[in-house]
mmCIF file of C-alpha atoms and ligand atoms in Angstrom:
data_model
loop_
_atom_site.group_PDB
_atom_site.id
_atom_site.type_symbol
_atom_site.label_atom_id
_atom_site.label_comp_id
_atom_site.label_asym_id
_atom_site.label_seq_id
_atom_site.Cartn_x
_atom_site.Cartn_y
_atom_site.Cartn_z
ATOM 1 C CA UNK Y 1 0.336 -0.195 0.374
ATOM 2 C CA UNK Y 2 1.478 3.789 -1.076
ATOM 3 C CA UNK Y 3 2.053 5.036 2.680
ATOM 4 C CA UNK Y 4 2.371 8.758 0.723
ATOM 5 C CA UNK Y 5 4.751 10.781 3.422
ATOM 6 C CA UNK Y 6 6.520 9.423 5.697
ATOM 7 C CA UNK Y 7 8.191 11.435 8.208
ATOM 8 C CA UNK Y 8 5.588 10.911 11.172
ATOM 9 C CA UNK Y 9 2.986 13.308 10.967
ATOM 10 C CA UNK Y 10 1.648 15.710 13.409
ATOM 11 C CA UNK Y 11 -2.251 17.284 12.955
ATOM 12 C CA UNK Y 12 -3.970 19.701 14.535
ATOM 13 C CA UNK Y 13 -7.909 21.202 13.325
ATOM 14 C CA UNK Y 14 -7.312 24.757 13.576
ATOM 15 C CA UNK Y 15 -10.810 26.435 14.225
ATOM 16 C CA UNK Y 16 -12.271 29.550 12.181
ATOM 17 C CA UNK Y 17 -12.796 31.880 14.497
ATOM 18 C CA UNK Y 18 -13.442 35.281 14.223
ATOM 19 C CA UNK Y 19 -12.713 37.044 17.482
ATOM 20 C CA UNK Y 20 -9.453 35.592 18.924
ATOM 21 C CA UNK Y 21 -8.161 37.636 21.821
ATOM 22 C CA UNK Y 22 -4.592 36.806 23.836
ATOM 23 C CA UNK Y 23 -5.948 34.120 25.787
ATOM 24 C CA UNK Y 24 -6.550 31.912 22.523
ATOM 25 C CA UNK Y 25 -2.984 33.861 20.393
ATOM 26 C CA UNK Y 26 -0.289 32.574 24.134
ATOM 27 C CA UNK Y 27 -2.558 29.617 24.943
ATOM 28 C CA UNK Y 28 -2.936 27.862 21.265
ATOM 29 C CA UNK Y 29 -1.513 29.924 18.185
ATOM 30 C CA UNK Y 30 1.486 30.287 19.728
ATOM 31 C CA UNK Y 31 2.529 27.101 21.446
ATOM 32 C CA UNK Y 32 1.873 25.808 18.252
ATOM 33 C CA UNK Y 33 3.455 27.410 15.282
ATOM 34 C CA UNK Y 34 6.342 27.294 17.738
ATOM 35 C CA UNK Y 35 6.010 23.474 17.734
ATOM 36 C CA UNK Y 36 4.966 23.601 14.051
ATOM 37 C CA UNK Y 37 8.144 25.145 12.828
ATOM 38 C CA UNK Y 38 10.211 23.064 15.377
ATOM 39 C CA UNK Y 39 9.716 20.413 14.244
ATOM 40 C CA UNK Y 40 9.409 20.717 10.737
ATOM 41 C CA UNK Y 41 11.963 18.974 8.739
ATOM 42 C CA UNK Y 42 11.676 15.441 11.154
ATOM 43 C CA UNK Y 43 7.558 15.396 11.053
ATOM 44 C CA UNK Y 44 4.981 16.683 8.576
ATOM 45 C CA UNK Y 45 3.131 18.888 9.998
ATOM 46 C CA UNK Y 46 -0.731 19.081 9.067
ATOM 47 C CA UNK Y 47 -1.703 22.025 9.667
ATOM 48 C CA UNK Y 48 -6.116 22.744 8.364
ATOM 49 C CA UNK Y 49 -9.233 24.621 8.768
ATOM 50 C CA UNK Y 50 -12.206 22.355 9.154
ATOM 51 C CA UNK Y 51 -15.047 24.032 7.775
ATOM 52 C CA UNK Y 52 -16.703 21.191 7.680
ATOM 53 C CA UNK Y 53 -16.926 22.023 11.732
ATOM 54 C CA UNK Y 54 -18.286 25.480 11.355
ATOM 55 C CA UNK Y 55 -21.945 24.424 11.018
ATOM 56 C CA UNK Y 56 -21.565 21.846 13.893
ATOM 57 C CA UNK Y 57 -23.508 25.203 14.841
ATOM 58 C CA UNK Y 58 -25.006 27.953 13.765
ATOM 59 C CA UNK Y 59 -23.174 30.370 12.164
ATOM 60 C CA UNK Y 60 -23.538 33.252 9.330
ATOM 61 C CA UNK Y 61 -23.156 31.685 5.858
ATOM 62 C CA UNK Y 62 -21.776 34.812 4.362
ATOM 63 C CA UNK Y 63 -19.207 35.245 6.176
ATOM 64 C CA UNK Y 64 -17.467 31.803 6.383
ATOM 65 C CA UNK Y 65 -14.639 32.167 3.394
ATOM 66 C CA UNK Y 66 -13.984 35.335 4.377
ATOM 67 C CA UNK Y 67 -13.124 33.691 8.652
ATOM 68 C CA UNK Y 68 -11.048 31.118 6.610
ATOM 69 C CA UNK Y 69 -9.113 32.895 4.931
ATOM 70 C CA UNK Y 70 -9.136 35.545 8.025
ATOM 71 C CA UNK Y 71 -7.884 32.268 10.553
ATOM 72 C CA UNK Y 72 -5.283 31.121 7.892
ATOM 73 C CA UNK Y 73 -4.302 35.583 7.492
ATOM 74 C CA UNK Y 74 -3.820 35.248 11.695
ATOM 75 C CA UNK Y 75 -1.160 32.193 11.597
ATOM 76 C CA UNK Y 76 0.630 33.697 8.821
ATOM 77 C CA UNK Y 77 0.459 37.352 11.024
ATOM 78 C CA UNK Y 78 1.493 35.344 13.910
ATOM 79 C CA UNK Y 79 4.284 33.702 12.099
ATOM 80 C CA UNK Y 80 2.873 30.618 10.766
ATOM 81 C CA UNK Y 81 5.193 29.316 7.030
ATOM 82 C CA UNK Y 82 3.600 29.846 4.154
ATOM 83 C CA UNK Y 83 6.500 27.806 2.073
ATOM 84 C CA UNK Y 84 7.378 25.284 4.476
ATOM 85 C CA UNK Y 85 8.055 21.884 2.283
ATOM 86 C CA UNK Y 86 6.895 19.672 5.566
ATOM 87 C CA UNK Y 87 4.205 22.670 7.711
ATOM 88 C CA UNK Y 88 1.053 21.773 5.151
ATOM 89 C CA UNK Y 89 -1.530 24.607 5.039
ATOM 90 C CA UNK Y 90 -5.467 23.091 4.027
ATOM 91 C CA UNK Y 91 -8.657 23.536 4.316
ATOM 92 C CA UNK Y 92 -11.295 20.815 5.242
ATOM 93 C CA UNK Y 93 -13.472 20.908 2.387
ATOM 94 C CA UNK Y 94 -10.643 20.761 0.003
ATOM 95 C CA UNK Y 95 -10.166 17.596 0.462
ATOM 96 C CA UNK Y 96 -13.323 15.091 0.116
ATOM 97 C CA UNK Y 97 -11.657 11.948 1.201
ATOM 98 C CA UNK Y 98 -12.834 14.391 5.053
ATOM 99 C CA UNK Y 99 -16.569 13.193 3.804
ATOM 100 C CA UNK Y 100 -16.697 10.271 2.235
ATOM 101 C CA UNK Y 101 -14.945 8.327 4.824
ATOM 102 C CA UNK Y 102 -16.949 9.787 7.321
ATOM 103 C CA UNK Y 103 -19.792 8.188 5.974
ATOM 104 C CA UNK Y 104 -17.821 5.011 5.771
ATOM 105 C CA UNK Y 105 -17.244 5.688 9.667
ATOM 106 C CA UNK Y 106 -19.993 6.695 10.275
ATOM 107 C CA UNK Y 107 -21.901 3.409 9.558
ATOM 108 C CA UNK Y 108 -19.783 1.477 12.495
ATOM 109 C CA UNK Y 109 -20.318 4.583 15.387
ATOM 110 C CA UNK Y 110 -22.701 3.165 17.855
ATOM 111 C CA UNK Y 111 -25.094 5.480 18.503
ATOM 112 C CA UNK Y 112 -24.718 5.059 22.189
ATOM 113 C CA UNK Y 113 -20.830 5.578 21.700
ATOM 114 C CA UNK Y 114 -22.006 9.311 20.361
ATOM 115 C CA UNK Y 115 -24.178 10.090 23.152
ATOM 116 C CA UNK Y 116 -21.576 9.910 25.891
ATOM 117 C CA UNK Y 117 -19.761 12.309 23.773
ATOM 118 C CA UNK Y 118 -19.267 15.381 26.955
ATOM 119 C CA UNK Y 119 -19.441 17.879 24.323
ATOM 120 C CA UNK Y 120 -22.105 16.931 22.918
ATOM 121 C CA UNK Y 121 -24.435 16.579 25.734
ATOM 122 C CA UNK Y 122 -22.828 20.656 26.368
ATOM 123 C CA UNK Y 123 -23.003 21.740 23.613
ATOM 124 C CA UNK Y 124 -26.481 20.316 22.486
ATOM 125 C CA UNK Y 125 -27.767 22.286 26.074
ATOM 126 C CA UNK Y 126 -26.669 25.156 24.783
ATOM 127 C CA UNK Y 127 -28.428 25.375 22.195
ATOM 128 C CA UNK Y 128 -31.849 24.130 23.767
ATOM 129 C CA UNK Y 129 -31.318 27.802 25.441
ATOM 130 C CA UNK Y 130 -31.223 28.511 21.365
ATOM 131 C CA UNK Y 131 -34.866 30.361 21.662
ATOM 132 C CA UNK Y 132 -34.049 33.053 22.584
ATOM 133 C CA UNK Y 133 -30.300 32.497 20.241
ATOM 134 C CA UNK Y 134 -33.341 31.890 17.065
ATOM 135 C CA UNK Y 135 -35.682 34.708 17.197
ATOM 136 C CA UNK Y 136 -32.530 37.660 17.850
ATOM 137 C CA UNK Y 137 -30.132 36.857 15.130
ATOM 138 C CA UNK Y 138 -33.068 34.166 13.015
ATOM 139 C CA UNK Y 139 -30.058 31.770 13.160
ATOM 140 C CA UNK Y 140 -31.845 28.132 12.699
ATOM 141 C CA UNK Y 141 -30.861 26.225 16.411
ATOM 142 C CA UNK Y 142 -31.778 22.662 15.682
ATOM 143 C CA UNK Y 143 -29.332 20.311 17.770
ATOM 144 C CA UNK Y 144 -28.164 18.472 14.361
ATOM 145 C CA UNK Y 145 -27.055 15.401 13.334
ATOM 146 C CA UNK Y 146 -24.357 17.296 12.138
ATOM 147 C CA UNK Y 147 -23.656 18.255 16.809
ATOM 148 C CA UNK Y 148 -24.026 14.107 16.934
ATOM 149 C CA UNK Y 149 -21.536 12.738 14.007
ATOM 150 C CA UNK Y 150 -18.687 15.206 14.687
ATOM 151 C CA UNK Y 151 -16.045 13.360 16.260
ATOM 152 C CA UNK Y 152 -16.639 10.688 13.342
ATOM 153 C CA UNK Y 153 -16.120 13.710 10.681
ATOM 154 C CA UNK Y 154 -12.186 14.324 13.699
ATOM 155 C CA UNK Y 155 -11.579 11.135 13.513
ATOM 156 C CA UNK Y 156 -11.237 10.535 9.656
ATOM 157 C CA UNK Y 157 -9.492 14.271 9.181
ATOM 158 C CA UNK Y 158 -6.823 12.065 11.779
ATOM 159 C CA UNK Y 159 -6.869 8.832 10.666
ATOM 160 C CA UNK Y 160 -6.857 10.314 7.198
ATOM 161 C CA UNK Y 161 -3.225 11.003 6.979
ATOM 162 C CA UNK Y 162 -1.488 8.326 10.071
ATOM 163 C CA UNK Y 163 -1.522 10.967 12.667
ATOM 164 C CA UNK Y 164 0.229 9.866 15.517
ATOM 165 C CA UNK Y 165 0.027 13.562 17.191
ATOM 166 C CA UNK Y 166 -2.234 15.401 17.838
ATOM 167 C CA UNK Y 167 -2.022 18.298 20.118
ATOM 168 C CA UNK Y 168 -5.205 19.440 20.973
ATOM 169 C CA UNK Y 169 -6.917 21.019 25.177
ATOM 170 C CA UNK Y 170 -8.497 19.164 27.515
ATOM 171 C CA UNK Y 171 -12.426 19.899 25.904
ATOM 172 C CA UNK Y 172 -11.385 17.700 22.321
ATOM 173 C CA UNK Y 173 -9.731 13.988 24.240
ATOM 174 C CA UNK Y 174 -12.686 12.392 24.615
ATOM 175 C CA UNK Y 175 -12.379 12.631 21.172
ATOM 176 C CA UNK Y 176 -9.530 11.450 20.653
ATOM 177 C CA UNK Y 177 -9.671 8.820 22.592
ATOM 178 C CA UNK Y 178 -12.953 7.334 20.339
ATOM 179 C CA UNK Y 179 -10.624 8.324 16.813
ATOM 180 C CA UNK Y 180 -8.258 5.408 18.787
ATOM 181 C CA UNK Y 181 -11.292 3.723 19.468
ATOM 182 C CA UNK Y 182 -12.207 2.850 15.949
ATOM 183 C CA UNK Y 183 -8.700 2.586 14.314
ATOM 184 C CA UNK Y 184 -8.372 -0.382 16.240
ATOM 185 C CA UNK Y 185 -11.962 -1.277 15.334
ATOM 186 C CA UNK Y 186 -11.298 -0.880 11.396
ATOM 187 C CA UNK Y 187 -7.925 -2.605 12.424
ATOM 188 C CA UNK Y 188 -9.278 -5.372 14.319
ATOM 189 C CA UNK Y 189 -12.557 -6.662 11.775
ATOM 190 C CA UNK Y 190 -10.490 -5.099 8.953
ATOM 191 C CA UNK Y 191 -6.487 -5.631 9.009
ATOM 192 C CA UNK Y 192 -4.208 -2.742 8.544
ATOM 193 C CA UNK Y 193 -5.724 0.200 8.227
ATOM 194 C CA UNK Y 194 -5.685 2.681 9.971
ATOM 195 C CA UNK Y 195 -2.567 4.113 11.902
ATOM 196 C CA UNK Y 196 -3.573 4.426 15.784
ATOM 197 C CA UNK Y 197 -3.232 7.433 16.362
ATOM 198 C CA UNK Y 198 -1.151 7.455 20.413
ATOM 199 C CA UNK Y 199 -2.601 8.044 23.899
ATOM 200 C CA UNK Y 200 -3.656 11.666 25.568
ATOM 201 C CA UNK Y 201 -1.494 10.171 27.483
ATOM 202 C CA UNK Y 202 1.420 10.203 25.245
ATOM 203 C CA UNK Y 203 0.400 13.469 23.865
ATOM 204 C CA UNK Y 204 0.709 15.464 27.317
ATOM 205 C CA UNK Y 205 4.254 13.463 27.507
ATOM 206 C CA UNK Y 206 5.409 14.685 23.403
ATOM 207 C CA UNK Y 207 3.845 18.018 23.843
ATOM 208 C CA UNK Y 208 4.050 19.220 27.576
ATOM 209 C CA UNK Y 209 1.036 19.693 29.041
ATOM 210 C CA UNK Y 210 1.002 23.429 28.047
ATOM 211 C CA UNK Y 211 -1.820 23.590 28.615
ATOM 212 C CA UNK Y 212 -1.597 24.824 31.994
ATOM 213 C CA UNK Y 213 -1.699 28.006 31.111
ATOM 214 C CA UNK Y 214 -4.667 29.890 30.993
ATOM 215 C CA UNK Y 215 -4.630 33.541 30.513
ATOM 216 C CA UNK Y 216 -7.264 35.562 33.424
ATOM 217 C CA UNK Y 217 -9.903 37.885 33.025
ATOM 218 C CA UNK Y 218 -8.842 41.154 33.662
ATOM 219 C CA UNK Y 219 -12.588 42.225 34.878
ATOM 220 C CA UNK Y 220 -12.690 39.440 36.755
ATOM 221 C CA UNK Y 221 -9.792 36.752 37.447
ATOM 222 C CA UNK Y 222 -11.064 34.372 39.003
ATOM 223 C CA UNK Y 223 -12.455 33.291 35.989
ATOM 224 C CA UNK Y 224 -10.818 32.304 32.597
ATOM 225 C CA UNK Y 225 -10.484 34.750 29.678
ATOM 226 C CA UNK Y 226 -12.890 33.945 26.868
ATOM 227 C CA UNK Y 227 -15.050 35.900 24.105
ATOM 228 C CA UNK Y 228 -18.431 34.251 25.205
ATOM 229 C CA UNK Y 229 -17.479 36.843 28.123
ATOM 230 C CA UNK Y 230 -20.651 38.648 28.694
ATOM 231 C CA UNK Y 231 -18.493 41.871 28.603
ATOM 232 C CA UNK Y 232 -15.729 43.133 26.589
ATOM 233 C CA UNK Y 233 -13.988 44.972 29.992
ATOM 234 C CA UNK Y 234 -11.622 42.129 30.965
ATOM 235 C CA UNK Y 235 -10.633 40.242 27.647
ATOM 236 C CA UNK Y 236 -8.422 41.664 24.442
ATOM 237 C CA UNK Y 237 -9.029 40.790 20.922
ATOM 238 C CA UNK Y 238 -5.988 40.308 18.661
ATOM 239 C CA UNK Y 239 -8.060 43.561 16.387
ATOM 240 C CA UNK Y 240 -8.797 45.398 19.329
ATOM 241 C CA UNK Y 241 -7.771 49.227 19.039
ATOM 242 C CA UNK Y 242 -3.519 49.153 21.282
ATOM 243 C CA UNK Y 243 -4.891 51.991 22.869
ATOM 244 C CA UNK Y 244 -8.316 51.026 23.944
ATOM 245 C CA UNK Y 245 -6.504 46.991 25.018
ATOM 246 C CA UNK Y 246 -4.035 49.701 27.234
ATOM 247 C CA UNK Y 247 -6.637 51.192 28.721
ATOM 248 C CA UNK Y 248 -8.382 47.175 30.176
ATOM 249 C CA UNK Y 249 -5.168 46.965 31.182
ATOM 250 C CA UNK Y 250 -4.802 49.942 33.274
ATOM 251 C CA UNK Y 251 -8.408 48.950 35.232
ATOM 252 C CA UNK Y 252 -7.996 45.655 35.485
ATOM 253 C CA UNK Y 253 -8.423 44.557 39.000
ATOM 254 C CA UNK Y 254 -6.792 44.005 41.236
ATOM 255 C CA UNK Y 255 -6.483 44.229 44.912
ATOM 256 C CA UNK Y 256 -5.236 46.636 47.715
ATOM 257 C CA UNK Y 257 -2.660 44.272 49.182
ATOM 258 C CA UNK Y 258 0.386 46.839 47.471
ATOM 259 C CA UNK Y 259 3.165 44.269 46.529
ATOM 260 C CA UNK Y 260 3.774 43.013 43.328
ATOM 261 C CA UNK Y 261 3.682 39.236 43.882
ATOM 262 C CA UNK Y 262 3.139 35.803 41.645
ATOM 263 C CA UNK Y 263 0.797 34.645 44.112
ATOM 264 C CA UNK Y 264 -2.561 33.505 41.239
ATOM 265 C CA UNK Y 265 -4.276 32.405 44.655
ATOM 266 C CA UNK Y 266 -4.155 35.327 46.816
ATOM 267 C CA UNK Y 267 -2.966 37.881 44.562
ATOM 268 C CA UNK Y 268 -5.008 36.146 40.958
ATOM 269 C CA UNK Y 269 -5.404 40.055 39.424
ATOM 270 C CA UNK Y 270 -1.482 41.048 39.508
ATOM 271 C CA UNK Y 271 -0.472 37.551 39.432
ATOM 272 C CA UNK Y 272 -2.510 37.484 35.714
ATOM 273 C CA UNK Y 273 -0.520 40.888 34.695
ATOM 274 C CA UNK Y 274 2.669 38.838 35.283
ATOM 275 C CA UNK Y 275 2.392 36.586 33.222
ATOM 276 C CA UNK Y 276 0.314 38.778 30.594
ATOM 277 C CA UNK Y 277 4.045 41.060 30.610
ATOM 278 C CA UNK Y 278 6.526 37.847 30.578
ATOM 279 C CA UNK Y 279 4.310 36.067 27.352
ATOM 280 C CA UNK Y 280 4.221 39.498 26.076
ATOM 281 C CA UNK Y 281 8.104 39.465 25.868
ATOM 282 C CA UNK Y 282 8.913 36.220 25.953
ATOM 283 C CA UNK Y 283 10.619 35.849 28.602
ATOM 284 C CA UNK Y 284 9.719 33.142 32.142
ATOM 285 C CA UNK Y 285 7.606 34.333 34.903
ATOM 286 C CA UNK Y 286 10.544 33.969 37.664
ATOM 287 C CA UNK Y 287 12.376 36.309 36.157
ATOM 288 C CA UNK Y 288 9.258 39.228 35.612
ATOM 289 C CA UNK Y 289 8.134 38.661 39.646
ATOM 290 C CA UNK Y 290 12.152 38.949 40.354
ATOM 291 C CA UNK Y 291 11.969 42.740 38.579
ATOM 292 C CA UNK Y 292 8.674 43.179 39.814
ATOM 293 C CA UNK Y 293 8.789 41.584 43.048
ATOM 294 C CA UNK Y 294 7.512 43.741 45.821
ATOM 295 C CA UNK Y 295 7.014 46.741 44.517
ATOM 296 C CA UNK Y 296 3.761 49.123 45.741
ATOM 297 C CA UNK Y 297 3.273 50.546 43.008
ATOM 298 C CA UNK Y 298 0.655 49.466 41.116
ATOM 299 C CA UNK Y 299 0.079 52.225 38.762
ATOM 300 C CA UNK Y 300 3.863 51.997 37.042
ATOM 301 C CA UNK Y 301 3.799 48.526 36.791
ATOM 302 C CA UNK Y 302 0.081 48.287 35.091
ATOM 303 C CA UNK Y 303 1.735 50.897 32.945
ATOM 304 C CA UNK Y 304 3.960 48.806 31.747
ATOM 305 C CA UNK Y 305 2.182 46.027 30.797
ATOM 306 C CA UNK Y 306 -0.469 48.573 29.262
ATOM 307 C CA UNK Y 307 2.527 50.182 26.961
ATOM 308 C CA UNK Y 308 3.229 46.512 26.524
ATOM 309 C CA UNK Y 309 0.459 45.298 25.028
ATOM 310 C CA UNK Y 310 -0.294 48.174 22.766
ATOM 311 C CA UNK Y 311 3.620 48.024 21.252
ATOM 312 C CA UNK Y 312 2.505 43.740 20.881
ATOM 313 C CA UNK Y 313 -0.960 45.231 18.266
ATOM 314 C CA UNK Y 314 -0.076 47.368 16.499
ATOM 315 C CA UNK Y 315 2.596 45.331 15.351
ATOM 316 C CA UNK Y 316 0.443 42.566 15.063
ATOM 317 C CA UNK Y 317 -2.096 44.392 13.987
ATOM 318 C CA UNK Y 318 0.635 45.627 10.357
ATOM 319 C CA UNK Y 319 1.806 41.551 10.243
ATOM 320 C CA UNK Y 320 -1.978 41.239 9.881
ATOM 321 C CA UNK Y 321 -2.359 44.170 7.413
ATOM 322 C CA UNK Y 322 0.536 43.308 5.305
ATOM 323 C CA UNK Y 323 -0.504 38.958 4.918
ATOM 324 C CA UNK Y 324 -0.130 38.305 1.961
ATOM 325 C CA UNK Y 325 -3.849 36.536 0.083
ATOM 326 C CA UNK Y 326 -1.578 34.843 -2.931
ATOM 327 C CA UNK Y 327 0.799 33.666 -0.462
ATOM 328 C CA UNK Y 328 -2.213 32.078 1.355
ATOM 329 C CA UNK Y 329 -3.915 31.014 -1.553
ATOM 330 C CA UNK Y 330 -0.533 29.729 -2.791
ATOM 331 C CA UNK Y 331 -0.258 27.299 0.353
ATOM 332 C CA UNK Y 332 -3.416 26.354 0.228
ATOM 333 C CA UNK Y 333 -2.844 25.257 -3.284
ATOM 334 C CA UNK Y 334 1.026 23.408 -2.727
ATOM 335 C CA UNK Y 335 -1.072 21.234 0.669
ATOM 336 C CA UNK Y 336 -4.624 20.376 -0.231
ATOM 337 C CA UNK Y 337 -2.338 18.625 -3.855
ATOM 338 C CA UNK Y 338 -0.592 16.653 -1.129
ATOM 339 C CA UNK Y 339 -3.936 16.073 1.120
ATOM 340 C CA UNK Y 340 -5.599 15.225 -1.445
ATOM 341 C CA UNK Y 341 -2.539 12.534 -2.583
ATOM 342 C CA UNK Y 342 -2.490 10.952 0.947
ATOM 343 C CA UNK Y 343 -6.028 11.472 2.045
ATOM 344 C CA UNK Y 344 -6.782 9.413 -0.694
ATOM 345 C CA UNK Y 345 -4.856 7.139 -0.880
ATOM 346 C CA UNK Y 346 -6.455 6.104 2.750
ATOM 347 C CA UNK Y 347 -9.637 6.779 1.419
ATOM 348 C CA UNK Y 348 -9.106 3.799 -1.526
ATOM 349 C CA UNK Y 349 -7.216 1.628 1.190
ATOM 350 C CA UNK Y 350 -10.974 1.345 3.711
ATOM 351 C CA UNK Y 351 -13.550 1.212 0.286
ATOM 352 C CA UNK Y 352 -11.178 -1.494 -0.609
ATOM 353 C CA UNK Y 353 -11.421 -3.178 2.678
ATOM 354 C CA UNK Y 354 -15.638 -2.682 3.002
ATOM 355 C CA UNK Y 355 -15.860 -3.985 0.041
ATOM 356 C CA UNK Y 356 -16.446 -0.051 -2.110
ATOM 357 C CA UNK Y 357 -13.553 -1.253 -4.258
ATOM 358 C CA UNK Y 358 -11.802 -3.723 -5.442
ATOM 359 C CA UNK Y 359 -8.943 -5.362 -3.031
ATOM 360 C CA UNK Y 360 -6.270 -4.816 -6.611
ATOM 361 C CA UNK Y 361 -7.274 -1.202 -8.135
HETATM 362 P P1 ADP A 401 -12.767 30.549 24.157
HETATM 363 O O1 ADP A 401 -13.029 30.302 25.697
HETATM 364 O O2 ADP A 401 -12.075 31.931 23.960
HETATM 365 O O3 ADP A 401 -14.453 30.756 23.460
HETATM 366 P P2 ADP A 401 -12.201 28.388 23.210
HETATM 367 O O4 ADP A 401 -12.647 27.293 23.765
HETATM 368 O O5 ADP A 401 -12.497 28.211 21.431
HETATM 369 O O6 ADP A 401 -11.384 29.994 23.903
HETATM 370 O O7 ADP A 401 -10.760 27.895 23.111
HETATM 371 C C1 ADP A 401 -9.707 28.397 21.774
HETATM 372 C C2 ADP A 401 -8.378 27.405 22.601
HETATM 373 O O8 ADP A 401 -7.747 28.757 23.292
HETATM 374 C C3 ADP A 401 -8.076 26.583 23.220
HETATM 375 O O9 ADP A 401 -7.024 25.403 22.859
HETATM 376 C C4 ADP A 401 -7.896 27.452 24.242
HETATM 377 O O10 ADP A 401 -6.593 25.942 25.441
HETATM 378 C C5 ADP A 401 -6.853 28.573 24.922
HETATM 379 N N1 ADP A 401 -7.583 29.353 25.413
HETATM 380 C C6 ADP A 401 -8.799 30.117 25.256
HETATM 381 N N2 ADP A 401 -9.164 30.741 26.135
HETATM 382 C C7 ADP A 401 -8.128 31.317 27.259
HETATM 383 C C8 ADP A 401 -7.113 31.327 28.278
HETATM 384 N N3 ADP A 401 -7.429 32.613 28.609
HETATM 385 N N4 ADP A 401 -5.537 31.132 28.315
HETATM 386 C C9 ADP A 401 -4.855 30.150 27.676
HETATM 387 N N5 ADP A 401 -5.139 29.742 26.519
HETATM 388 C C10 ADP A 401 -6.875 30.017 26.227
HETATM 389 N N1 LIG A 402 -13.152 19.489 17.449
HETATM 390 C C1 LIG A 402 -10.914 20.500 16.878
HETATM 391 C C2 LIG A 402 -12.166 22.209 17.971
HETATM 392 O O1 LIG A 402 -12.786 22.334 18.419
HETATM 393 C C3 LIG A 402 -11.705 20.883 16.258
HETATM 394 C C4 LIG A 402 -10.644 20.078 14.400
HETATM 395 C C5 LIG A 402 -10.982 19.068 14.170
HETATM 396 C C6 LIG A 402 -9.657 18.617 15.283
HETATM 397 N N2 LIG A 402 -10.772 18.105 13.361
HETATM 398 C C7 LIG A 402 -9.499 17.886 14.500
HETATM 399 C C8 LIG A 402 -8.196 19.216 16.382
HETATM 400 C C9 LIG A 402 -8.416 17.151 14.159
HETATM 401 C C10 LIG A 402 -7.071 18.354 15.893
HETATM 402 C C11 LIG A 402 -7.262 17.604 15.066
HETATM 403 O O2 LIG A 402 -11.029 22.760 18.229
#
């Protein structure tokens, strides 16, 4: 059987998402890009935009094309190399094998095992609250079969490329385990069909358990910074005006201890600002703590963080405005050709195994 790419594959899906904040940037996007830069050469890095996943929950379809492009522009601005031979950047729906294999694996997946997926339970419950959203937005908020069997599509995303390593957040570990289960089940029924991705514990060993990093909401540092927050005051978006972002830092909630220490339990607000500064300067947190420890003037310290964030956003937004659509489309084209080759070879193996194609094609 043809194995098109011989290097081991690291694969991850980059969700199309327009309002990314600095938590997403430092917690997910940047580590992924750094991983790609460091591991390319030794590994094949598949980064793809799961556009077929985009409407498992209601969206405005008129915006999807822009969101996909914008997503790729964000990654380019954050430093993802677009012309590295070992780094593929592709759109899922441009590789039809994803949809085709999903149907096949749907028919080997139990209704019960999908019903147990916690993300389905959470998201479908949110949609049940959907009357209000439906009235407000006109969006169809029904719980769809697409949301239900999305883990099967995600398994195909992984199995089509023989991926071994899949960096995902905690909320996706159950889906990754499902990918391992279905691969194992198919292999025991049909012989060596799929590469089984490594178990979650092995993934953590390989990537380091960097998932722990959580930037907190500036207004309420007891919770994480999140786009689903009601008010924007505690969240800095990558698209925020740098001056507005600086103001958000200046009005961040701290405490009345008048002593700067890195102690996320006792002083969550000030510790969060130390953490943000460490990330902005790419310095270890101990170094930042040593520089400011014991300082009494929160205002002066905030000013330093505010200046740093506004410099960061100005630079980032300049890079974003300079992201070159031509280069992105060229990366899509090169990557989608390679992705189709690999995915089609795997799909054919599966089609032959289940009897849809003659064994010797
Ligand atoms: P949000 O909570 O803003 O909706 P998502 O749940 O869509 O974010 O997460 C997208 C990615 O960003 C995940 O990998 C998640 O771990 C990371 N992430 C989200 N919020 C933060 C945060 N406050 N600090 C660090 N990483 C974060
Ligand atoms: N489901 C992932 C998320 O919501 C995105 C994703 C889709 C993915 N397919 C994948 C991640 C395959 C890793 C591997 O964030």
